mmCIF file of C-alpha atoms in Angstrom:
data_model
loop_
_atom_site.group_PDB
_atom_site.id
_atom_site.type_symbol
_atom_site.label_atom_id
_atom_site.label_comp_id
_atom_site.label_asym_id
_atom_site.label_seq_id
_atom_site.Cartn_x
_atom_site.Cartn_y
_atom_site.Cartn_z
ATOM 1 C CA SER A 1 39.365 -15.611 -8.630
ATOM 2 C CA MET A 2 39.856 -17.733 -6.045
ATOM 3 C CA GLY A 3 43.868 -16.916 -5.895
ATOM 4 C CA SER A 4 42.947 -13.231 -5.747
ATOM 5 C CA MET A 5 40.912 -14.483 -2.297
ATOM 6 C CA LEU A 6 43.344 -16.165 -1.277
ATOM 7 C CA THR A 7 46.036 -13.236 -1.678
ATOM 8 C CA VAL A 8 43.095 -11.223 0.156
ATOM 9 C CA GLU A 9 43.241 -13.706 3.165
ATOM 10 C CA GLN A 10 47.188 -13.796 3.177
ATOM 11 C CA GLN A 11 46.983 -9.535 3.107
ATOM 12 C CA ALA A 12 44.896 -9.156 5.674
ATOM 13 C CA LEU A 13 46.099 -11.506 7.902
ATOM 14 C CA ALA A 14 50.353 -11.136 7.094
ATOM 15 C CA ARG A 15 50.515 -8.003 5.101
ATOM 16 C CA PRO A 16 53.371 -9.302 2.451
ATOM 17 C CA HIS A 17 52.468 -7.331 -0.360
ATOM 18 C CA ASP A 18 52.957 -3.227 -1.274
ATOM 19 C CA ALA A 19 50.031 -3.572 -3.669
ATOM 20 C CA LEU A 20 47.446 -6.355 -5.201
ATOM 21 C CA LEU A 21 46.516 -7.624 -8.190
ATOM 22 C CA LEU A 22 43.156 -8.881 -8.433
ATOM 23 C CA PHE A 23 41.364 -10.874 -11.064
ATOM 24 C CA SER A 24 37.695 -11.315 -10.591
ATOM 25 C CA PHE A 25 37.611 -10.924 -7.148
ATOM 26 C CA SER A 26 34.493 -9.748 -5.219
ATOM 27 C CA THR A 27 32.770 -10.151 -1.844
ATOM 28 C CA ALA A 28 29.494 -9.739 -3.391
ATOM 29 C CA GLY A 29 29.332 -14.144 -4.076
ATOM 30 C CA THR A 30 27.179 -15.362 -6.801
ATOM 31 C CA PRO A 31 23.824 -15.617 -5.148
ATOM 32 C CA ARG A 32 22.397 -17.009 -8.396
ATOM 33 C CA PHE A 33 23.920 -19.992 -8.264
ATOM 34 C CA ILE A 34 23.046 -20.811 -4.723
ATOM 35 C CA GLY A 35 20.034 -21.811 -2.642
ATOM 36 C CA PRO A 36 18.403 -20.166 0.174
ATOM 37 C CA ASP A 37 20.208 -22.468 2.796
ATOM 38 C CA LEU A 38 23.443 -21.193 1.775
ATOM 39 C CA MET A 39 22.430 -17.575 1.629
ATOM 40 C CA ALA A 40 21.444 -17.684 5.135
ATOM 41 C CA TYR A 41 24.871 -17.179 5.947
ATOM 42 C CA ALA A 42 25.209 -14.173 3.626
ATOM 43 C CA ASN A 43 27.000 -11.625 5.477
ATOM 44 C CA GLN A 44 27.860 -13.826 8.524
ATOM 45 C CA PRO A 45 31.264 -15.057 7.726
ATOM 46 C CA GLU A 46 32.106 -15.692 11.388
ATOM 47 C CA ARG A 47 29.228 -18.009 11.503
ATOM 48 C CA LEU A 48 30.027 -19.381 7.866
ATOM 49 C CA ARG A 49 33.361 -20.376 9.053
ATOM 50 C CA ARG A 50 32.071 -21.687 12.351
ATOM 51 C CA GLU A 51 29.791 -24.129 10.707
ATOM 52 C CA MET A 52 31.692 -24.945 7.648
ATOM 53 C CA PRO A 53 32.603 -28.569 7.961
ATOM 54 C CA GLU A 54 28.829 -28.939 8.421
ATOM 55 C CA VAL A 55 27.795 -27.088 5.685
ATOM 56 C CA LEU A 56 30.325 -28.593 3.367
ATOM 57 C CA LYS A 57 29.127 -31.850 4.345
ATOM 58 C CA ARG A 58 25.375 -30.961 3.550
ATOM 59 C CA THR A 59 26.125 -28.939 0.693
ATOM 60 C CA MET A 60 28.624 -30.792 -1.198
ATOM 61 C CA GLY A 61 29.034 -34.193 0.396
ATOM 62 C CA GLY A 62 32.407 -33.320 2.270
ATOM 63 C CA PRO A 63 35.536 -30.975 1.985
ATOM 64 C CA TYR A 64 36.449 -32.412 -1.607
ATOM 65 C CA PRO A 65 33.565 -32.066 -3.544
ATOM 66 C CA PRO A 66 33.378 -33.530 -7.030
ATOM 67 C CA ARG A 67 34.400 -31.369 -9.810
ATOM 68 C CA ALA A 68 32.148 -29.026 -12.037
ATOM 69 C CA ASP A 69 31.990 -30.426 -15.518
ATOM 70 C CA GLY A 70 31.203 -26.861 -16.323
ATOM 71 C CA ALA A 71 28.572 -27.946 -19.031
ATOM 72 C CA ALA A 72 25.472 -26.560 -17.526
ATOM 73 C CA GLU A 73 24.285 -23.199 -19.339
ATOM 74 C CA ASP A 74 24.482 -21.517 -16.049
ATOM 75 C CA ARG A 75 28.207 -22.002 -15.509
ATOM 76 C CA VAL A 76 29.423 -20.355 -18.713
ATOM 77 C CA ALA A 77 30.728 -17.473 -17.157
ATOM 78 C CA ALA A 78 33.268 -19.486 -15.087
ATOM 79 C CA PHE A 79 33.926 -21.919 -18.155
ATOM 80 C CA GLY A 80 33.608 -19.646 -21.290
ATOM 81 C CA VAL A 81 36.685 -18.545 -23.293
ATOM 82 C CA GLY A 82 35.035 -15.836 -25.583
ATOM 83 C CA THR A 83 36.348 -16.416 -29.016
ATOM 84 C CA ALA A 84 39.405 -18.123 -28.050
ATOM 85 C CA PRO A 85 39.973 -21.544 -29.712
ATOM 86 C CA PRO A 86 38.020 -24.510 -28.423
ATOM 87 C CA GLU A 87 41.322 -25.816 -27.282
ATOM 88 C CA ALA A 88 41.244 -23.442 -24.780
ATOM 89 C CA GLU A 89 38.221 -24.260 -22.970
ATOM 90 C CA GLU A 90 39.096 -28.254 -23.378
ATOM 91 C CA ALA A 91 42.484 -27.549 -21.828
ATOM 92 C CA LEU A 92 40.672 -25.871 -18.918
ATOM 93 C CA HIS A 93 38.446 -28.618 -18.182
ATOM 94 C CA ALA A 94 41.311 -31.167 -18.980
ATOM 95 C CA ALA A 95 43.128 -29.415 -15.575
ATOM 96 C CA ALA A 96 40.168 -29.284 -13.664
ATOM 97 C CA THR A 97 40.639 -31.300 -10.470
ATOM 98 C CA ASN A 98 38.705 -31.523 -7.283
ATOM 99 C CA LEU A 99 39.754 -29.014 -4.559
ATOM 100 C CA LEU A 100 38.822 -28.046 -1.487
ATOM 101 C CA GLY A 101 35.248 -26.958 -1.279
ATOM 102 C CA ALA A 102 35.730 -23.881 1.524
ATOM 103 C CA GLY A 103 37.429 -21.457 -0.724
ATOM 104 C CA GLY A 104 34.498 -22.070 -3.222
ATOM 105 C CA LEU A 105 31.756 -22.008 -0.679
ATOM 106 C CA THR A 106 33.145 -18.952 0.743
ATOM 107 C CA SER A 107 33.260 -17.120 -2.306
ATOM 108 C CA MET A 108 29.996 -18.084 -3.120
ATOM 109 C CA ILE A 109 28.407 -16.382 -0.157
ATOM 110 C CA PRO A 110 27.784 -12.870 -0.353
ATOM 111 C CA GLY A 111 30.242 -11.214 2.427
ATOM 112 C CA GLY A 112 32.368 -14.795 2.777
ATOM 113 C CA PHE A 113 35.511 -13.011 2.356
ATOM 114 C CA SER A 114 34.570 -9.225 3.370
ATOM 115 C CA PRO A 115 36.319 -8.757 6.488
ATOM 116 C CA SER A 116 39.494 -9.631 5.134
ATOM 117 C CA ALA A 117 38.851 -7.207 2.083
ATOM 118 C CA GLU A 118 38.087 -4.491 4.551
ATOM 119 C CA LYS A 119 41.342 -4.756 5.811
ATOM 120 C CA ILE A 120 43.378 -4.029 2.854
ATOM 121 C CA ASP A 121 44.751 -0.630 2.263
ATOM 122 C CA VAL A 122 47.607 -1.231 -0.118
ATOM 123 C CA PRO A 123 47.196 -0.140 -3.986
ATOM 124 C CA VAL A 124 44.999 -2.329 -6.052
ATOM 125 C CA LEU A 125 44.242 -3.315 -9.924
ATOM 126 C CA MET A 126 41.400 -5.171 -10.254
ATOM 127 C CA VAL A 127 40.918 -7.046 -13.251
ATOM 128 C CA PHE A 128 37.308 -8.261 -14.670
ATOM 129 C CA GLY A 129 36.580 -10.084 -18.034
ATOM 130 C CA ASP A 130 33.869 -8.519 -20.500
ATOM 131 C CA HIS A 131 31.180 -11.540 -19.379
ATOM 132 C CA ASP A 132 32.821 -12.441 -15.734
ATOM 133 C CA LEU A 133 30.826 -13.745 -12.868
ATOM 134 C CA HIS A 134 31.537 -9.977 -11.087
ATOM 135 C CA ASP A 135 32.228 -6.584 -12.707
ATOM 136 C CA ASP A 136 33.481 -3.503 -10.519
ATOM 137 C CA ARG A 137 30.214 -1.964 -9.665
ATOM 138 C CA HIS A 138 30.410 -2.423 -5.854
ATOM 139 C CA THR A 139 34.495 -2.505 -5.971
ATOM 140 C CA ALA A 140 34.982 0.541 -3.947
ATOM 141 C CA ALA A 141 33.118 -0.406 -1.035
ATOM 142 C CA GLU A 142 34.259 -3.979 -0.696
ATOM 143 C CA LEU A 143 37.817 -2.273 -0.427
ATOM 144 C CA PRO A 144 37.142 0.547 1.637
ATOM 145 C CA LEU A 145 40.594 1.167 2.768
ATOM 146 C CA VAL A 146 42.308 1.693 -0.449
ATOM 147 C CA ARG A 147 43.167 4.801 -1.794
ATOM 148 C CA GLU A 148 44.703 3.743 -4.892
ATOM 149 C CA LEU A 149 42.021 1.448 -6.574
ATOM 150 C CA GLU A 150 42.050 0.698 -10.361
ATOM 151 C CA THR A 151 39.811 -1.319 -12.403
ATOM 152 C CA TRP A 152 40.249 -2.839 -15.840
ATOM 153 C CA ARG A 153 37.956 -4.840 -17.909
ATOM 154 C CA GLN A 154 39.381 -7.447 -20.373
ATOM 155 C CA ASP A 155 37.145 -7.637 -23.650
ATOM 156 C CA ASP A 156 36.533 -11.123 -24.897
ATOM 157 C CA ALA A 157 38.051 -12.796 -21.519
ATOM 158 C CA TRP A 158 34.900 -13.684 -19.632
ATOM 159 C CA HIS A 159 36.065 -15.378 -16.650
ATOM 160 C CA CYS A 160 39.133 -17.298 -18.326
ATOM 161 C CA HIS A 161 41.498 -14.293 -18.595
ATOM 162 C CA PHE A 162 44.937 -16.181 -19.226
ATOM 163 C CA VAL A 163 43.533 -17.715 -22.215
ATOM 164 C CA ALA A 164 41.482 -15.208 -24.027
ATOM 165 C CA ASN A 165 42.559 -13.671 -27.493
ATOM 166 C CA THR A 166 43.059 -10.901 -25.568
ATOM 167 C CA ARG A 167 45.391 -11.580 -23.004
ATOM 168 C CA GLU A 168 48.313 -9.723 -24.408
ATOM 169 C CA ARG A 169 46.466 -6.714 -23.867
ATOM 170 C CA LEU A 170 46.135 -7.859 -20.367
ATOM 171 C CA TRP A 171 49.640 -8.282 -19.830
ATOM 172 C CA ASP A 172 50.548 -4.809 -21.274
ATOM 173 C CA ARG A 173 48.078 -3.590 -18.760
ATOM 174 C CA VAL A 174 49.230 -5.076 -15.800
ATOM 175 C CA ALA A 175 53.045 -4.352 -16.717
ATOM 176 C CA LEU A 176 52.023 -0.389 -17.399
ATOM 177 C CA TRP A 177 50.106 -0.755 -13.786
ATOM 178 C CA LEU A 178 53.177 -2.856 -11.959
ATOM 179 C CA ASP A 179 55.704 -0.102 -13.705
ATOM 180 C CA ALA A 180 53.672 2.732 -12.117
ATOM 181 C CA ARG A 181 54.068 1.031 -8.388
ATOM 182 C CA ALA A 182 57.722 0.327 -9.333
ATOM 183 C CA ALA A 183 58.395 4.423 -10.249
ATOM 184 C CA SER A 184 56.293 5.561 -6.990
ATOM 185 C CA THR A 185 58.455 3.641 -4.957
ATOM 186 C CA ASP A 186 61.835 4.788 -6.215
#
């Protein structure tokens, strides 16, 4: 999801891609995980970016906050792996590290990435897990310039598409979409 948000930012600024494949992308944020102090920035992305250093210091202690352990019950959507073996979840936790907090915080606040998303005008395939942090209810409104928009729900994936037992179906679906894009440019 963070890769998708960074890709949307890149596309809005430099337009390097002819199409986008986005995983768990949404501009809706995760209001259930943030308090009123951060919700005060909802749909005010310019203000959020202007005040980001202070917001990070106040809410996360600085630009590189300690990593979440994923043990809290409300974090299952982010770390859940469905019926994949427990080793998959263990591997995700082992690979986790401290990340720059600005991207994560911006993704959690509703509207944080909206200005960039509103500039996207290439074909988009969005993939969501079945128990993901987001779904496709508002996708079309979040990407108003996209004329060719497809969404796909990956069963038994939660937010961790690449370790899910259904990952081969994911790759098949992505391959079909990419083949169709390639055929339309021939």
